[in-house]
């Protein structure tokens, strides 16, 4: 009996290389792309441990929880770390990055998260990349939450290490991820005696044994299911058109923001619309309404809605509308607004669910324009 998940033949080196090439096309990059056999934390950690050591002076931009994690890894590697933390309700600017680089000219590594699904902001990577390139530092970017939802262009932006995962806007698997690596980044790793070697974390192993060998022999058996799912989700994005997929995410963000503003009670957590991520919209609850309780109540009406409370200390005040991948639709956005509106009204908060519905609909139309309006 055949089964879609079982008795799969091993994934060939040729198929693996073809999937890497497909991911490279999605990123518009001529750099090497290594598909890693684990969730995105694998290349995120592997790239930092490969590129950073006791001689490294890093500027670590913190716009959400992942930036904090990167700072911890960098310190663990022995790097000197200058954290540039901005409040979670905003984005970092290229000017702020430029000032930090001018204050510490010895900085030779910059880490940045593109979009933060956890806090709902997105950073202007193209502008920041110009500043980083002018300074000459190696540029490390976490694009896990942005890829598929907005342009991610490592070559155009001068990103040396660009990490993506498929589980957010790409609507794909969480078990594999990818990193694009510039020649400069490979050279930095090769010169780093502390870079992981003969290790599951090692990017250099893939460089030396896979890429330099002409991608003929894999290091170990790849995770077939996840690899096939990654191939399928890139194929689906190509078929819909990356621009259309990104437009759906932009519309979902605009509609959620407009709907929340018209609803009343909830406020966009990220103050400026331009700083808000297309991948997910974060909302602030009134001071006397616990966000986790409100989300729990909303999910009782429809457990499939892409709603979550903020993580950790944000759980009391932040709602996340995760309108990404298959949920970057009018239906998901309207469903979230309706469920949150009903839960607020039930609690006695003055809210207008019908105004929210209309505002979200209009914002979706405005953002998408006629012709692309079937979301
Ligand atoms: C989702 C995400 C990741 C991957 O982490 P998970 O907690 O496994 O989902 C990494 N970086 C960013 C910015 C993310 O949003």
XYZ file of C-alpha atoms and ligand atoms in Angstrom:
390
model
C 0.000 0.000 0.000
C 1.392 3.382 -0.888
C 1.368 6.173 1.652
C 2.183 9.815 0.852
C 4.663 10.145 3.767
C 6.184 6.684 3.999
C 8.613 4.544 2.016
C 9.994 7.588 0.216
C 13.113 7.030 -1.876
C 16.162 8.946 -0.602
C 16.372 12.490 -1.954
C 19.108 12.626 -4.588
C 21.946 15.132 -4.618
C 20.622 16.465 -7.918
C 17.170 17.102 -6.510
C 18.680 18.712 -3.403
C 20.808 21.053 -5.542
C 17.788 21.923 -7.691
C 15.830 22.911 -4.579
C 18.733 25.105 -3.441
C 18.765 26.774 -6.871
C 15.031 27.389 -6.640
C 15.420 29.076 -3.244
C 18.285 31.160 -4.670
C 15.988 32.326 -7.486
C 13.317 33.307 -4.961
C 15.920 35.483 -3.201
C 17.296 36.818 -6.497
C 20.774 35.898 -5.318
C 23.913 34.730 -7.088
C 25.459 33.819 -3.717
C 25.755 30.246 -2.517
C 22.525 29.064 -0.907
C 22.795 26.252 1.618
C 19.590 24.485 2.589
C 20.017 23.368 6.196
C 18.345 20.313 7.693
C 16.639 21.940 10.629
C 14.400 24.792 11.674
C 15.764 28.302 10.987
C 17.478 28.486 14.370
C 20.049 26.041 12.910
C 21.478 28.411 10.254
C 20.824 31.437 12.501
C 23.074 29.965 15.188
C 25.443 28.258 12.748
C 26.130 31.475 10.854
C 26.895 33.458 14.021
C 29.180 30.770 15.449
C 30.965 30.497 12.090
C 31.466 34.208 11.524
C 32.075 35.506 15.056
C 34.887 34.902 17.530
C 36.896 36.658 20.232
C 38.222 39.231 17.724
C 34.759 40.180 16.473
C 33.170 43.518 17.353
C 29.464 43.291 16.656
C 26.623 45.745 16.369
C 23.542 43.750 17.348
C 20.261 45.498 16.536
C 17.461 44.494 18.898
C 13.944 45.169 17.650
C 12.367 42.075 19.202
C 13.153 38.806 20.976
C 15.336 37.280 18.233
C 17.821 40.145 18.420
C 18.291 39.346 22.097
C 19.052 35.727 21.211
C 21.637 36.761 18.600
C 23.373 39.007 21.146
C 23.631 36.065 23.543
C 25.181 33.817 20.874
C 27.638 36.539 19.862
C 28.756 37.041 23.490
C 29.006 33.279 23.868
C 31.422 33.267 20.893
C 33.621 35.781 22.706
C 32.647 38.739 20.531
C 32.461 42.281 21.875
C 28.810 43.215 21.406
C 27.261 46.666 21.145
C 23.481 46.307 21.374
C 21.351 48.887 19.593
C 17.931 48.345 21.124
C 14.882 50.233 19.899
C 11.407 50.000 21.479
C 9.309 47.156 20.094
C 6.679 49.624 18.798
C 9.003 51.022 16.149
C 11.649 50.097 13.562
C 15.341 50.919 13.625
C 16.497 53.592 11.152
C 19.569 53.637 8.936
C 20.595 56.852 10.745
C 20.596 55.065 14.109
C 22.708 52.249 12.671
C 25.044 54.781 11.049
C 25.508 56.630 14.359
C 26.325 53.404 16.198
C 28.885 52.476 13.534
C 30.471 55.939 13.754
C 30.697 55.666 17.562
C 32.440 52.292 17.317
C 34.480 52.266 14.098
C 35.950 48.846 15.008
C 32.577 47.129 14.422
C 33.041 44.402 11.792
C 29.748 42.484 12.121
C 26.139 43.714 12.105
C 23.184 41.498 13.012
C 19.630 42.514 12.236
C 16.180 40.958 12.108
C 14.276 42.066 8.999
C 10.671 41.610 10.130
C 9.686 40.521 13.629
C 6.572 38.361 13.674
C 6.739 38.496 17.479
C 6.512 42.295 17.708
C 5.049 43.207 14.296
C 7.693 45.618 13.063
C 9.852 45.571 9.939
C 13.182 47.293 9.415
C 14.378 49.206 6.309
C 17.065 46.724 5.285
C 17.898 48.338 1.928
C 18.837 51.648 3.623
C 20.592 49.964 6.536
C 22.518 47.783 4.075
C 23.987 50.887 2.395
C 25.295 52.148 5.724
C 26.704 48.751 6.693
C 28.363 48.313 3.307
C 29.945 51.776 3.487
C 31.384 50.821 6.896
C 32.618 47.469 5.567
C 31.096 45.225 8.258
C 29.738 41.754 7.560
C 25.927 41.932 7.416
C 23.829 39.138 8.965
C 20.061 39.185 8.442
C 17.221 37.100 9.862
C 14.620 37.172 7.079
C 12.558 34.246 8.397
C 9.461 36.345 8.983
C 9.827 38.597 5.946
C 10.516 36.162 3.102
C 7.328 35.721 1.086
C 5.617 38.666 2.796
C 7.875 41.439 1.445
C 10.943 41.628 -0.810
C 14.110 39.976 0.531
C 17.070 40.842 -1.732
C 20.417 39.850 -0.212
C 22.515 40.818 -3.253
C 20.904 44.213 -3.831
C 21.102 45.023 -0.115
C 24.634 43.770 0.516
C 23.575 41.050 2.966
C 26.386 38.545 3.570
C 24.403 35.991 5.548
C 20.656 35.911 4.881
C 18.667 33.271 6.757
C 15.170 32.230 5.741
C 12.664 29.661 6.929
C 9.598 28.446 5.077
C 7.112 28.262 7.957
C 5.804 31.811 7.966
C 4.774 33.707 4.824
C 5.974 30.940 2.495
C 3.353 28.617 3.944
C 5.903 25.804 4.025
C 7.562 23.388 6.443
C 9.303 24.372 9.685
C 11.861 21.577 9.489
C 14.250 22.972 6.863
C 15.704 26.434 6.303
C 18.255 28.168 4.120
C 21.049 30.696 4.254
C 22.694 32.639 1.447
C 26.410 33.143 1.992
C 28.593 35.769 0.290
C 32.230 35.162 -0.659
C 33.206 37.597 2.082
C 31.278 35.580 4.647
C 32.915 32.311 3.541
C 36.329 33.969 3.873
C 35.490 35.220 7.369
C 34.416 31.729 8.423
C 37.469 30.049 6.900
C 39.707 32.420 8.879
C 37.854 31.764 12.155
C 39.536 28.966 14.155
C 36.413 28.735 16.348
C 33.971 28.196 13.455
C 32.160 24.866 13.915
C 33.682 22.063 11.851
C 32.614 18.432 11.597
C 29.429 19.526 13.357
C 25.721 19.693 12.586
C 26.001 23.475 13.090
C 28.798 23.770 10.539
C 28.291 25.814 7.395
C 31.941 25.242 6.443
C 31.299 21.486 6.229
C 28.678 22.188 3.563
C 31.020 24.588 1.777
C 33.972 22.205 1.698
C 32.221 18.868 1.219
C 29.112 19.848 -0.771
C 29.613 23.118 -2.670
C 33.336 22.828 -3.430
C 32.784 19.221 -4.523
C 30.340 20.391 -7.201
C 27.257 19.400 -5.142
C 27.642 15.713 -6.041
C 27.599 14.100 -2.590
C 25.373 15.038 0.340
C 26.812 15.092 3.864
C 24.041 12.913 5.220
C 20.539 11.757 4.287
C 18.351 14.849 3.952
C 14.884 15.108 5.507
C 12.867 14.068 2.435
C 9.458 15.193 3.616
C 10.606 18.654 4.553
C 12.705 19.028 1.408
C 9.764 18.036 -0.792
C 7.531 20.431 1.135
C 10.062 23.239 0.674
C 10.167 22.538 -3.051
C 6.361 22.475 -3.198
C 5.927 25.761 -1.367
C 8.450 27.585 -3.572
C 6.720 26.088 -6.601
C 3.373 27.388 -5.306
C 4.815 30.885 -4.762
C 6.236 30.844 -8.305
C 2.848 29.778 -9.650
C 0.876 32.474 -7.802
C 3.651 34.977 -8.504
C 5.851 36.305 -5.683
C 4.434 39.816 -6.240
C 0.884 38.572 -5.762
C 1.819 36.645 -2.621
C 3.489 39.744 -1.172
C 0.526 41.933 -2.165
C -1.780 39.589 -0.227
C 0.375 40.045 2.866
C 0.490 43.831 2.445
C -3.295 43.916 2.039
C -3.807 41.734 5.100
C -1.628 44.036 7.206
C -3.314 47.202 5.914
C -6.782 45.739 6.431
C -6.019 44.503 9.945
C -4.581 47.860 10.969
C -7.471 49.850 9.477
C -10.013 47.441 10.940
C -8.512 47.663 14.433
C -8.457 51.465 14.304
C -12.133 51.585 13.249
C -13.084 48.950 15.835
C -11.960 50.948 18.838
C -10.553 49.451 22.015
C -7.497 47.981 20.253
C -4.586 50.067 18.996
C -1.881 49.140 16.536
C 1.131 48.170 18.678
C 3.537 49.564 16.043
C 2.854 53.316 15.916
C 3.738 54.051 12.271
C 2.110 52.040 9.482
C 5.418 52.195 7.580
C 7.180 50.351 10.425
C 4.513 47.618 10.571
C 5.403 44.211 9.129
C 3.296 42.732 6.310
C 3.684 39.288 7.916
C 1.751 39.930 11.145
C -0.053 42.782 12.877
C 0.328 43.377 16.595
C -2.398 45.145 18.574
C -2.433 46.638 22.064
C -5.353 45.877 24.363
C -6.899 48.445 26.733
C -4.968 48.581 30.037
C -7.721 46.712 31.905
C -8.082 43.919 29.318
C -5.697 40.971 29.441
C -4.590 40.100 25.899
C -4.250 36.344 26.555
C -7.773 36.164 27.976
C -9.194 38.160 25.063
C -7.442 35.915 22.524
C -8.651 32.790 24.334
C -12.234 34.088 24.198
C -11.923 34.990 20.490
C -10.517 31.543 19.687
C -13.488 29.875 21.375
C -15.637 31.217 18.536
C -13.240 29.843 15.899
C -10.134 27.906 16.975
C -8.696 28.107 13.444
C -8.206 31.889 13.533
C -4.526 32.943 13.317
C -4.572 34.767 16.671
C -2.065 34.621 19.492
C -1.145 36.676 22.519
C 2.321 38.228 22.672
C 5.129 36.108 24.090
C 6.568 36.419 27.595
C 6.078 39.813 29.192
C 3.913 40.949 26.247
C 1.207 38.322 26.906
C -0.904 40.715 28.938
C -0.977 43.616 26.488
C -0.268 42.351 22.956
C -2.389 40.482 20.430
C -0.741 39.041 17.343
C -2.787 38.603 14.174
C -0.627 36.135 12.245
C -2.052 36.834 8.791
C 0.666 34.972 6.906
C 0.900 32.198 4.367
C -2.539 30.638 3.875
C -3.973 33.183 6.344
C -3.023 36.238 4.279
C -6.661 36.446 3.166
C -9.646 38.725 3.666
C -11.481 35.872 5.331
C -8.823 35.337 8.005
C -8.477 39.078 8.665
C -12.229 39.644 8.880
C -12.631 36.573 11.057
C -10.009 37.831 13.515
C -11.515 41.326 13.671
C -15.034 39.961 14.183
C -13.972 37.552 16.930
C -11.885 40.180 18.731
C -14.690 42.742 18.351
C -17.268 40.374 19.837
C -14.950 39.498 22.722
C -14.373 43.209 23.469
C -18.101 44.048 23.335
C -18.808 41.128 25.663
C -16.334 42.619 28.140
C -18.117 45.966 28.006
C -15.478 47.734 25.896
C -16.940 50.242 23.446
C -16.196 48.708 20.046
C -17.859 48.798 16.638
C -17.359 45.477 14.791
C -19.376 46.615 11.760
C -17.199 49.725 11.310
C -14.141 47.472 11.600
C -15.479 45.155 8.898
C -16.096 48.026 6.491
C -12.739 49.710 7.171
C -10.864 46.441 6.663
C -12.699 45.780 3.410
C -11.916 49.263 2.093
C -8.276 49.060 3.136
C -7.929 45.683 1.416
C -9.357 47.158 -1.796
C -7.086 50.206 -1.588
C -3.963 48.162 -0.931
C -4.591 45.548 -3.570
C -6.352 47.523 -6.254
C -8.869 46.162 -8.731
C -7.933 42.977 -10.553
C -6.055 41.429 -7.634
C -8.959 41.729 -5.262
C -9.796 38.032 -4.932
C -7.877 37.228 -1.758
C 9.480 32.767 13.391
C 10.810 33.359 13.404
C 11.944 32.590 13.503
C 11.879 31.095 13.654
O 11.586 30.791 14.977
P 10.404 29.870 15.510
O 10.268 30.337 16.933
O 10.879 28.495 15.412
O 9.174 30.105 14.717
C 13.173 33.233 13.477
N 13.267 34.554 13.355
C 12.185 35.333 13.252
C 12.355 36.810 13.113
C 10.912 34.775 13.282
O 9.837 35.554 13.205
